[in-house]
CSV table of C-alpha atoms and ligand atoms in Angstrom, one decimal:
chain,number,residue,atom,x,y,z
A,1,UNK,CA,-26.5,-94.5,-47.6
A,2,UNK,CA,-24.8,-91.4,-46.3
A,3,UNK,CA,-23.1,-91.3,-43.0
A,4,UNK,CA,-24.1,-88.1,-41.3
A,5,UNK,CA,-21.4,-88.5,-38.7
A,6,UNK,CA,-18.8,-88.5,-41.5
A,7,UNK,CA,-16.3,-85.6,-41.3
A,8,UNK,CA,-17.1,-84.5,-44.9
A,9,UNK,CA,-20.8,-84.0,-43.9
A,10,UNK,CA,-20.0,-82.5,-40.5
A,11,UNK,CA,-17.5,-80.0,-42.1
A,12,UNK,CA,-19.7,-79.3,-45.1
A,13,UNK,CA,-21.0,-75.9,-43.9
A,14,UNK,CA,-17.5,-74.5,-43.3
A,15,UNK,CA,-16.3,-75.8,-46.7
A,16,UNK,CA,-19.3,-74.3,-48.6
A,17,UNK,CA,-18.9,-71.0,-46.7
A,18,UNK,CA,-15.3,-70.8,-47.6
A,19,UNK,CA,-16.1,-71.4,-51.3
A,20,UNK,CA,-18.8,-68.7,-51.0
A,21,UNK,CA,-16.1,-66.3,-49.8
A,22,UNK,CA,-14.2,-66.9,-53.0
A,23,UNK,CA,-17.2,-66.5,-55.3
A,24,UNK,CA,-18.8,-63.5,-53.5
A,25,UNK,CA,-16.6,-60.7,-54.9
A,26,UNK,CA,-17.0,-61.7,-58.6
A,27,UNK,CA,-19.1,-59.6,-60.9
A,28,UNK,CA,-21.3,-62.1,-62.7
A,29,UNK,CA,-24.1,-61.6,-65.2
A,30,UNK,CA,-26.0,-63.9,-67.6
A,31,UNK,CA,-22.9,-63.8,-69.9
A,32,UNK,CA,-19.3,-62.7,-69.6
A,33,UNK,CA,-16.1,-63.3,-67.8
A,34,UNK,CA,-17.7,-63.4,-64.3
A,35,UNK,CA,-19.4,-66.7,-65.1
A,36,UNK,CA,-16.2,-68.1,-66.6
A,37,UNK,CA,-14.2,-67.1,-63.5
A,38,UNK,CA,-16.9,-68.6,-61.3
A,39,UNK,CA,-16.9,-71.9,-63.2
A,40,UNK,CA,-13.0,-72.0,-63.1
A,41,UNK,CA,-13.1,-71.8,-59.3
A,42,UNK,CA,-15.8,-74.5,-59.1
A,43,UNK,CA,-13.8,-76.8,-61.4
A,44,UNK,CA,-11.1,-77.0,-58.8
A,45,UNK,CA,-13.7,-79.0,-56.7
A,46,UNK,CA,-15.8,-80.6,-59.4
A,47,UNK,CA,-14.4,-81.4,-62.9
A,48,UNK,CA,-17.3,-79.7,-64.7
A,49,UNK,CA,-17.4,-79.1,-68.4
A,50,UNK,CA,-17.7,-75.5,-69.6
A,51,UNK,CA,-19.8,-74.8,-72.6
A,52,UNK,CA,-20.0,-71.7,-74.8
A,53,UNK,CA,-23.1,-70.9,-76.9
A,54,UNK,CA,-22.6,-68.1,-79.4
A,55,UNK,CA,-24.5,-64.8,-79.3
A,56,UNK,CA,-27.4,-64.9,-81.8
A,57,UNK,CA,-28.2,-68.6,-81.3
A,58,UNK,CA,-31.9,-69.1,-81.3
A,59,UNK,CA,-33.2,-71.0,-78.2
A,60,UNK,CA,-36.9,-71.5,-78.4
A,61,UNK,CA,-38.5,-68.1,-78.4
A,62,UNK,CA,-35.3,-66.4,-77.3
A,63,UNK,CA,-31.9,-65.5,-78.7
A,64,UNK,CA,-28.5,-65.7,-76.9
A,65,UNK,CA,-27.8,-62.0,-76.2
A,66,UNK,CA,-24.6,-60.1,-76.6
A,67,UNK,CA,-21.9,-60.8,-74.1
A,68,UNK,CA,-21.4,-58.2,-71.4
A,69,UNK,CA,-18.2,-57.4,-69.6
A,70,UNK,CA,-17.2,-54.6,-67.3
A,71,UNK,CA,-14.0,-53.5,-65.8
A,72,UNK,CA,-14.8,-50.2,-64.0
A,73,UNK,CA,-17.5,-47.7,-63.2
A,74,UNK,CA,-17.9,-44.7,-61.1
A,75,UNK,CA,-19.7,-41.3,-60.5
A,76,UNK,CA,-17.6,-38.3,-59.6
A,77,UNK,CA,-19.3,-35.4,-57.8
A,78,UNK,CA,-18.9,-31.7,-58.9
A,79,UNK,CA,-15.7,-31.5,-56.8
A,80,UNK,CA,-14.2,-34.6,-58.6
A,81,UNK,CA,-14.7,-37.0,-55.7
A,82,UNK,CA,-15.8,-40.5,-56.5
A,83,UNK,CA,-19.1,-40.9,-54.7
A,84,UNK,CA,-20.3,-44.2,-56.3
A,85,UNK,CA,-17.6,-46.8,-57.2
A,86,UNK,CA,-18.1,-50.1,-58.8
A,87,UNK,CA,-14.9,-51.3,-57.0
A,88,UNK,CA,-16.7,-50.9,-53.7
A,89,UNK,CA,-19.7,-53.0,-54.8
A,90,UNK,CA,-20.5,-54.5,-58.2
A,91,UNK,CA,-24.2,-53.9,-57.4
A,92,UNK,CA,-23.6,-50.2,-58.0
A,93,UNK,CA,-23.9,-50.7,-61.8
A,94,UNK,CA,-27.2,-51.6,-63.5
A,95,UNK,CA,-26.4,-55.1,-64.9
A,96,UNK,CA,-25.8,-55.0,-68.7
A,97,UNK,CA,-25.2,-51.2,-68.7
A,98,UNK,CA,-23.9,-49.9,-72.0
A,99,UNK,CA,-20.6,-47.9,-71.8
A,100,UNK,CA,-20.8,-44.2,-71.0
A,101,UNK,CA,-18.3,-41.5,-70.2
A,102,UNK,CA,-19.9,-38.1,-70.0
A,103,UNK,CA,-20.8,-35.2,-67.7
A,104,UNK,CA,-24.4,-34.8,-66.6
A,105,UNK,CA,-26.4,-32.3,-64.6
A,106,UNK,CA,-27.9,-33.8,-61.5
A,107,UNK,CA,-31.4,-33.6,-62.9
A,108,UNK,CA,-30.3,-35.6,-65.9
A,109,UNK,CA,-28.2,-38.0,-63.9
A,110,UNK,CA,-31.1,-38.8,-61.6
A,111,UNK,CA,-33.0,-40.5,-64.5
A,112,UNK,CA,-30.3,-43.2,-64.4
A,113,UNK,CA,-30.2,-43.7,-60.6
A,114,UNK,CA,-32.0,-46.4,-58.7
A,115,UNK,CA,-32.5,-46.7,-55.0
A,116,UNK,CA,-34.7,-48.4,-52.4
A,117,UNK,CA,-36.4,-45.7,-50.3
A,118,UNK,CA,-37.8,-48.3,-47.9
A,119,UNK,CA,-34.3,-49.8,-47.2
A,120,UNK,CA,-32.2,-46.6,-47.3
A,121,UNK,CA,-28.9,-48.5,-46.4
A,122,UNK,CA,-29.2,-51.1,-49.1
A,123,UNK,CA,-27.9,-51.0,-52.7
A,124,UNK,CA,-30.5,-52.6,-55.0
A,125,UNK,CA,-29.7,-55.3,-57.5
A,126,UNK,CA,-31.1,-54.4,-60.9
A,127,UNK,CA,-30.4,-55.4,-64.5
A,128,UNK,CA,-31.5,-54.4,-68.0
A,129,UNK,CA,-30.5,-57.5,-70.1
A,130,UNK,CA,-32.8,-56.9,-73.1
A,131,UNK,CA,-33.1,-53.1,-73.3
A,132,UNK,CA,-29.8,-51.2,-73.9
A,133,UNK,CA,-29.5,-48.6,-71.2
A,134,UNK,CA,-27.1,-47.5,-68.5
A,135,UNK,CA,-27.6,-46.8,-64.8
A,136,UNK,CA,-26.3,-46.9,-61.3
A,137,UNK,CA,-27.8,-48.3,-58.1
A,138,UNK,CA,-27.0,-46.7,-54.8
A,139,UNK,CA,-28.3,-46.5,-51.3
A,140,UNK,CA,-31.1,-44.0,-50.7
A,141,UNK,CA,-28.9,-42.3,-48.1
A,142,UNK,CA,-26.3,-41.7,-50.8
A,143,UNK,CA,-28.9,-40.4,-53.2
A,144,UNK,CA,-30.2,-37.9,-50.6
A,145,UNK,CA,-26.8,-36.4,-50.2
A,146,UNK,CA,-26.4,-35.5,-53.9
A,147,UNK,CA,-26.1,-31.7,-54.4
A,148,UNK,CA,-26.7,-29.7,-57.6
A,149,UNK,CA,-23.9,-29.5,-60.1
A,150,UNK,CA,-22.2,-31.5,-62.8
A,151,UNK,CA,-21.3,-35.1,-62.3
A,152,UNK,CA,-18.9,-37.2,-64.3
A,153,UNK,CA,-20.2,-40.6,-65.1
A,154,UNK,CA,-18.0,-43.5,-66.4
A,155,UNK,CA,-19.0,-47.0,-67.2
A,156,UNK,CA,-16.2,-49.0,-68.8
A,157,UNK,CA,-18.2,-51.9,-70.1
A,158,UNK,CA,-18.6,-53.8,-73.4
A,159,UNK,CA,-21.6,-55.4,-75.1
A,160,UNK,CA,-20.3,-57.5,-78.0
A,161,UNK,CA,-20.8,-60.7,-79.9
A,162,UNK,CA,-19.5,-63.5,-77.7
A,163,UNK,CA,-21.2,-66.3,-76.0
A,164,UNK,CA,-23.3,-67.5,-73.1
A,165,UNK,CA,-21.3,-69.7,-70.8
A,166,UNK,CA,-22.5,-72.6,-68.5
A,167,UNK,CA,-21.1,-75.5,-66.6
A,168,UNK,CA,-22.3,-79.1,-66.7
A,169,UNK,CA,-21.2,-82.1,-64.7
A,170,UNK,CA,-22.6,-85.7,-64.9
A,171,UNK,CA,-22.0,-88.6,-62.5
A,172,UNK,CA,-23.0,-91.8,-64.2
A,173,UNK,CA,-25.1,-94.1,-62.0
A,174,UNK,CA,-26.4,-97.7,-62.6
A,175,UNK,CA,-29.3,-96.4,-64.8
A,176,UNK,CA,-29.7,-93.7,-67.4
A,177,UNK,CA,-32.6,-92.2,-65.3
A,178,UNK,CA,-31.5,-88.8,-64.1
A,179,UNK,CA,-31.7,-86.6,-61.1
A,180,UNK,CA,-31.3,-82.9,-62.2
A,181,UNK,CA,-29.5,-80.6,-59.8
A,182,UNK,CA,-29.7,-77.1,-61.2
A,183,UNK,CA,-28.4,-73.8,-59.8
A,184,UNK,CA,-27.7,-70.4,-61.3
A,185,UNK,CA,-24.4,-68.5,-61.7
A,186,UNK,CA,-25.5,-65.2,-63.0
A,187,UNK,CA,-25.9,-63.0,-59.9
A,188,UNK,CA,-23.1,-60.6,-58.8
A,189,UNK,CA,-22.2,-60.2,-55.1
A,190,UNK,CA,-25.2,-61.7,-53.3
A,191,UNK,CA,-25.0,-64.8,-51.2
A,192,UNK,CA,-28.3,-66.4,-50.3
A,193,UNK,CA,-29.9,-65.8,-53.7
A,194,UNK,CA,-27.8,-67.7,-56.2
A,195,UNK,CA,-24.4,-68.4,-54.6
A,196,UNK,CA,-25.7,-70.5,-51.7
A,197,UNK,CA,-27.3,-72.8,-54.3
A,198,UNK,CA,-24.0,-72.9,-56.3
A,199,UNK,CA,-21.9,-73.9,-53.3
A,200,UNK,CA,-24.5,-76.5,-52.2
A,201,UNK,CA,-24.6,-78.1,-55.7
A,202,UNK,CA,-20.8,-78.2,-55.7
A,203,UNK,CA,-20.7,-80.0,-52.4
A,204,UNK,CA,-23.4,-82.4,-53.4
A,205,UNK,CA,-21.4,-83.2,-56.6
A,206,UNK,CA,-18.3,-83.7,-54.5
A,207,UNK,CA,-19.9,-86.1,-52.1
A,208,UNK,CA,-21.9,-88.1,-54.8
A,209,UNK,CA,-18.7,-88.5,-56.8
A,210,UNK,CA,-17.2,-90.3,-53.8
A,211,UNK,CA,-20.3,-92.6,-53.9
A,212,UNK,CA,-20.5,-92.9,-57.7
A,213,UNK,CA,-20.1,-96.7,-57.8
A,214,UNK,CA,-23.2,-97.2,-55.6
A,215,UNK,CA,-25.5,-94.7,-57.2
A,216,UNK,CA,-28.8,-95.9,-58.8
A,217,UNK,CA,-29.4,-92.7,-60.7
A,218,UNK,CA,-27.3,-90.6,-63.0
A,219,UNK,CA,-26.8,-87.1,-61.5
A,220,UNK,CA,-26.7,-84.1,-63.8
A,221,UNK,CA,-25.5,-80.8,-62.3
A,222,UNK,CA,-26.1,-77.6,-64.2
A,223,UNK,CA,-24.4,-74.3,-63.3
A,224,UNK,CA,-26.2,-72.0,-65.6
A,225,UNK,CA,-27.4,-68.4,-65.9
A,226,UNK,CA,-30.9,-68.1,-64.6
A,227,UNK,CA,-33.8,-68.2,-67.2
A,228,UNK,CA,-31.8,-67.8,-70.4
A,229,UNK,CA,-29.4,-70.5,-69.3
A,230,UNK,CA,-32.2,-73.0,-68.5
A,231,UNK,CA,-34.0,-72.1,-71.8
A,232,UNK,CA,-30.7,-72.7,-73.6
A,233,UNK,CA,-30.0,-76.0,-71.9
A,234,UNK,CA,-33.5,-77.3,-72.6
A,235,UNK,CA,-33.3,-76.2,-76.2
A,236,UNK,CA,-29.9,-78.0,-76.7
A,237,UNK,CA,-31.0,-81.1,-74.8
A,238,UNK,CA,-34.7,-81.5,-75.7
A,239,UNK,CA,-34.2,-85.1,-76.9
A,240,UNK,CA,-32.8,-86.3,-73.6
A,241,UNK,CA,-35.0,-84.5,-71.1
A,242,UNK,CA,-37.2,-87.6,-70.8
A,243,UNK,CA,-34.4,-89.2,-68.7
A,244,UNK,CA,-35.0,-86.6,-65.9
A,245,UNK,CA,-37.0,-88.4,-63.3
A,246,UNK,CA,-36.5,-86.0,-60.4
A,247,UNK,CA,-35.0,-82.5,-60.2
A,248,UNK,CA,-34.3,-79.7,-57.7
A,249,UNK,CA,-33.4,-76.0,-58.1
A,250,UNK,CA,-30.9,-75.0,-55.5
A,251,UNK,CA,-31.1,-71.4,-54.2
A,252,UNK,CA,-31.7,-69.5,-50.9
A,253,UNK,CA,-30.2,-72.3,-48.8
A,254,UNK,CA,-27.8,-70.4,-46.6
A,255,UNK,CA,-29.8,-68.2,-44.3
A,256,UNK,CA,-31.0,-69.2,-40.8
A,257,UNK,CA,-34.7,-69.5,-41.6
A,258,UNK,CA,-36.8,-72.7,-41.7
A,259,UNK,CA,-37.2,-74.8,-44.8
A,260,UNK,CA,-39.7,-74.1,-47.6
A,261,UNK,CA,-40.4,-76.6,-50.4
A,262,UNK,CA,-41.9,-75.4,-53.7
A,263,UNK,CA,-43.6,-78.2,-55.5
A,264,UNK,CA,-43.2,-79.1,-59.1
A,265,UNK,CA,-45.9,-78.2,-61.6
A,266,UNK,CA,-47.7,-81.5,-61.2
A,267,UNK,CA,-47.3,-81.3,-57.5
A,268,UNK,CA,-47.4,-85.1,-56.9
A,269,UNK,CA,-44.1,-86.3,-58.3
A,270,UNK,CA,-41.9,-88.5,-56.3
A,271,UNK,CA,-39.5,-85.6,-55.7
A,272,UNK,CA,-42.5,-83.6,-54.1
A,273,UNK,CA,-43.4,-86.6,-51.9
A,274,UNK,CA,-39.7,-87.2,-50.9
A,275,UNK,CA,-39.0,-83.5,-50.1
A,276,UNK,CA,-42.2,-83.2,-48.0
A,277,UNK,CA,-41.4,-86.5,-46.2
A,278,UNK,CA,-38.0,-85.2,-45.2
A,279,UNK,CA,-39.6,-82.0,-43.9
A,280,UNK,CA,-42.3,-83.9,-42.0
A,281,UNK,CA,-39.8,-86.3,-40.5
A,282,UNK,CA,-37.6,-83.4,-39.3
A,283,UNK,CA,-40.3,-82.3,-36.9
A,284,UNK,CA,-39.2,-78.7,-37.7
A,285,UNK,CA,-41.6,-75.9,-38.7
A,286,UNK,CA,-41.6,-75.7,-42.5
A,287,UNK,CA,-43.7,-74.4,-45.4
A,288,UNK,CA,-44.9,-76.1,-48.6
A,289,UNK,CA,-45.6,-73.9,-51.6
A,290,UNK,CA,-47.6,-74.9,-54.7
A,291,UNK,CA,-46.0,-74.4,-58.0
A,292,UNK,CA,-46.1,-70.8,-59.2
A,293,UNK,CA,-45.1,-69.9,-62.8
A,294,UNK,CA,-44.5,-66.2,-61.9
A,295,UNK,CA,-42.6,-66.1,-58.7
A,296,UNK,CA,-39.7,-68.6,-59.0
A,297,UNK,CA,-36.4,-69.5,-60.6
A,298,UNK,CA,-35.6,-72.0,-63.3
A,299,UNK,CA,-38.4,-74.4,-62.4
A,300,UNK,CA,-40.4,-71.9,-64.5
A,301,UNK,CA,-38.6,-73.3,-67.6
A,302,UNK,CA,-38.3,-76.9,-66.5
A,303,UNK,CA,-41.9,-77.0,-65.5
A,304,UNK,CA,-43.2,-75.1,-68.6
A,305,UNK,CA,-46.1,-77.1,-70.1
A,306,UNK,CA,-44.0,-78.4,-73.0
A,307,UNK,CA,-41.6,-80.1,-70.6
A,308,UNK,CA,-43.5,-80.4,-67.3
A,309,UNK,CA,-40.5,-82.0,-65.6
A,310,UNK,CA,-40.7,-83.2,-62.1
A,311,UNK,CA,-38.6,-80.4,-60.7
A,312,UNK,CA,-39.1,-78.7,-57.3
A,313,UNK,CA,-37.1,-76.4,-55.1
A,314,UNK,CA,-36.0,-76.8,-51.5
A,315,UNK,CA,-35.1,-73.5,-49.9
A,316,UNK,CA,-34.9,-71.8,-46.6
A,317,UNK,CA,-36.4,-68.3,-46.6
A,318,UNK,CA,-37.7,-67.9,-50.1
A,319,UNK,CA,-37.3,-65.1,-52.5
A,320,UNK,CA,-38.7,-62.4,-52.1
A,321,UNK,CA,-39.6,-63.0,-48.5
A,322,UNK,CA,-36.4,-61.7,-46.9
A,323,UNK,CA,-35.8,-58.0,-47.0
A,324,UNK,CA,-32.1,-58.6,-47.9
A,325,UNK,CA,-33.3,-60.2,-51.2
A,326,UNK,CA,-31.7,-58.6,-54.3
A,327,UNK,CA,-29.8,-56.0,-52.3
A,328,UNK,CA,-26.3,-55.5,-51.0
A,329,UNK,CA,-27.5,-56.8,-47.6
A,330,UNK,CA,-27.6,-60.4,-49.0
A,331,UNK,CA,-24.0,-60.6,-48.1
A,332,UNK,CA,-21.5,-62.9,-46.2
A,333,UNK,CA,-23.1,-61.9,-42.9
A,334,UNK,CA,-26.6,-63.0,-44.0
A,335,UNK,CA,-25.6,-66.6,-44.7
A,336,UNK,CA,-23.9,-68.9,-42.3
A,337,UNK,CA,-21.9,-72.1,-42.4
A,338,UNK,CA,-24.5,-73.6,-40.1
A,339,UNK,CA,-27.4,-72.7,-42.5
A,340,UNK,CA,-25.5,-74.1,-45.5
A,341,UNK,CA,-24.6,-77.3,-43.6
A,342,UNK,CA,-28.2,-77.9,-42.5
A,343,UNK,CA,-29.4,-77.5,-46.1
A,344,UNK,CA,-26.7,-80.0,-47.3
A,345,UNK,CA,-28.1,-82.6,-44.8
A,346,UNK,CA,-31.6,-81.9,-45.9
A,347,UNK,CA,-30.7,-82.5,-49.6
A,348,UNK,CA,-28.8,-85.7,-48.7
A,349,UNK,CA,-31.9,-87.0,-47.0
A,350,UNK,CA,-34.0,-86.4,-50.1
A,351,UNK,CA,-31.3,-88.1,-52.3
A,352,UNK,CA,-31.3,-91.0,-49.8
A,353,UNK,CA,-35.0,-91.5,-50.4
A,354,UNK,CA,-34.7,-91.2,-54.2
A,355,UNK,CA,-31.8,-93.7,-54.2
A,356,UNK,CA,-33.5,-96.3,-51.9
A,357,UNK,CA,-37.2,-96.1,-52.7
A,358,UNK,CA,-38.3,-99.4,-54.3
A,359,UNK,CA,-41.6,-101.3,-54.6
A,360,UNK,CA,-41.6,-104.7,-53.1
A,361,UNK,CA,-43.8,-107.8,-53.3
A,362,UNK,CA,-44.9,-109.7,-50.1
A,363,UNK,CA,-44.2,-113.4,-50.8
A,364,UNK,CA,-46.5,-114.5,-48.0
A,365,UNK,CA,-49.6,-112.3,-48.5
A,366,UNK,CA,-52.2,-114.7,-47.1
A,367,UNK,CA,-52.5,-113.7,-43.4
A,368,UNK,CA,-49.6,-112.4,-41.4
A,369,UNK,CA,-46.5,-114.5,-41.6
A,370,UNK,CA,-45.1,-115.8,-38.3
A,371,UNK,CA,-42.2,-113.4,-37.7
A,372,UNK,CA,-40.8,-115.1,-34.6
A,373,UNK,CA,-39.9,-118.3,-36.3
A,374,UNK,CA,-37.9,-116.4,-38.9
A,375,UNK,CA,-35.7,-114.7,-36.3
A,376,UNK,CA,-37.2,-111.3,-36.9
A,377,UNK,CA,-37.8,-110.8,-33.1
A,378,UNK,CA,-34.0,-111.1,-32.6
A,379,UNK,CA,-33.5,-108.4,-35.2
A,380,UNK,CA,-36.0,-106.3,-33.4
A,381,UNK,CA,-34.3,-106.8,-30.1
A,382,UNK,CA,-31.1,-105.3,-31.5
A,383,UNK,CA,-32.9,-102.3,-32.9
A,384,UNK,CA,-32.7,-99.1,-30.9
A,385,UNK,CA,-36.2,-98.0,-32.0
A,386,UNK,CA,-37.6,-101.5,-32.1
A,387,UNK,CA,-41.1,-100.4,-31.6
A,388,UNK,CA,-41.1,-98.3,-34.7
A,389,UNK,CA,-39.3,-101.2,-36.5
A,390,UNK,CA,-41.9,-103.6,-35.3
A,391,UNK,CA,-44.7,-101.4,-36.8
A,392,UNK,CA,-42.7,-101.0,-40.0
A,393,UNK,CA,-42.5,-104.8,-40.5
A,394,UNK,CA,-46.3,-104.9,-40.5
A,395,UNK,CA,-46.7,-101.9,-42.7
A,396,UNK,CA,-44.1,-103.1,-45.2
A,397,UNK,CA,-45.7,-106.5,-45.4
A,398,UNK,CA,-49.2,-105.3,-45.8
A,399,UNK,CA,-48.6,-102.7,-48.5
A,400,UNK,CA,-45.9,-104.4,-50.5
A,401,UNK,CA,-48.4,-105.6,-53.0
A,402,UNK,CA,-46.5,-104.3,-56.0
A,403,UNK,CA,-48.3,-100.9,-56.1
A,404,UNK,CA,-46.9,-99.1,-53.1
A,405,UNK,CA,-43.3,-98.1,-52.8
A,406,UNK,CA,-41.4,-97.7,-49.5
A,407,UNK,CA,-41.9,-94.0,-49.7
A,408,UNK,CA,-45.7,-94.5,-50.1
A,409,UNK,CA,-45.7,-96.8,-47.1
A,410,UNK,CA,-43.6,-94.5,-45.0
A,411,UNK,CA,-46.0,-91.5,-45.7
A,412,UNK,CA,-49.1,-93.6,-45.0
A,413,UNK,CA,-47.7,-95.0,-41.8
A,414,UNK,CA,-46.0,-91.8,-40.6
A,415,UNK,CA,-43.0,-93.9,-40.0
A,416,UNK,CA,-39.5,-92.6,-41.0
A,417,UNK,CA,-38.4,-93.7,-44.4
A,418,UNK,CA,-35.2,-95.3,-43.1
A,419,UNK,CA,-37.1,-97.4,-40.6
A,420,UNK,CA,-39.4,-98.8,-43.3
A,421,UNK,CA,-36.3,-99.4,-45.5
A,422,UNK,CA,-34.7,-101.4,-42.6
A,423,UNK,CA,-37.8,-103.4,-42.2
A,424,UNK,CA,-38.0,-104.2,-45.9
A,425,UNK,CA,-34.3,-105.3,-45.9
A,426,UNK,CA,-35.0,-107.6,-42.9
A,427,UNK,CA,-38.1,-109.1,-44.5
A,428,UNK,CA,-36.2,-109.7,-47.8
A,429,UNK,CA,-33.4,-111.4,-45.8
A,430,UNK,CA,-36.0,-113.6,-44.1
A,431,UNK,CA,-37.4,-114.6,-47.6
A,432,UNK,CA,-40.8,-112.8,-47.0
A,433,UNK,CA,-40.4,-110.1,-49.6
A,434,UNK,CA,-38.6,-109.3,-52.8
A,435,UNK,CA,-38.1,-106.2,-54.9
A,436,UNK,CA,-40.7,-106.1,-57.6
B,1,ZN,ZN1,-32.3,-63.4,-58.0
């Protein structure tokens, strides 16, 4: 379905990386202008719809919080020199910090400072969404250099009634059955966690839009703040979630590590089988993780027992297995165009299976049909990998009994999905099979 030699696919890594460069500097949080600015940039590539849900709205057991915005923050040392500056890195401020402008003795200030002693060059990423406080994050090396005296602390932020903002984009396919592609737009300047998933979702949306007349499924793209955004979307769309037949959470897809697939809660949904098949067929080293309701992203909401949606997550190195995770080291050097491009192809292969997996009926089930007299040997002769194709003809015929899909057959036979699909197409053309 997708031409992997197409320029759009070949250049995808560079395109996504360049979009990431635009998004990286923005200070995002679960609400506020950073999310709006991010969605505005994405809307130049994908015509997404921006939605605003007011502060105070009840969403299941949660409430949309106040909106947080920030324009500046710093700490000045006793000599008046700025030693920590939000303008150098937006990670310096504890996310959702309340405003403050006051002088503190070092001992008092230290109660509001956060560092990572094990990674003394990294600024940690920390937030306090639901407890009003203020704080600064700095490298442990910076922290060690602080001398006694009075420090001026300034955080020019606001926490007011406003809204939670998210983006949604739908590509209508031939059926109302949906594939959910969900990513989160609430992390400030970090690349692999969060932004890599955002740029990948944007590129998938761009490519699928080009193919929209051929799509079997309807594709729903969500650009939401993590956790509270997924809860909000599920709360607003509860009546329609039954349409979601497959789903993926996109994050941690830009580093150079091998692939990891985290299964949906049920673990045996078609999305789980398709993702694992793509990984097996790649021949590359990979990991499969069972669903985990504690360590994870928005699958924790989509796969909560009241929804139990078929949503998994294909990543490279997973959170929190890379030391750069939730620090200033998860930057533009940590992700690469090549890493992003490889992930894009991996996702396209999964979508290719979802789009083409069908169950067929063998119309000549009593003993093997004679393939030669139907010209199938000629087809085989023209196939590059005709031996595999030959095997696939027999597997497709035998298991197309109405209860095994092409994906089932490709898994059972260890043949590549596309080879089994080509065999099924040839058998249909020869009048030996039909779609159930
Ligand atoms: Zn994160």
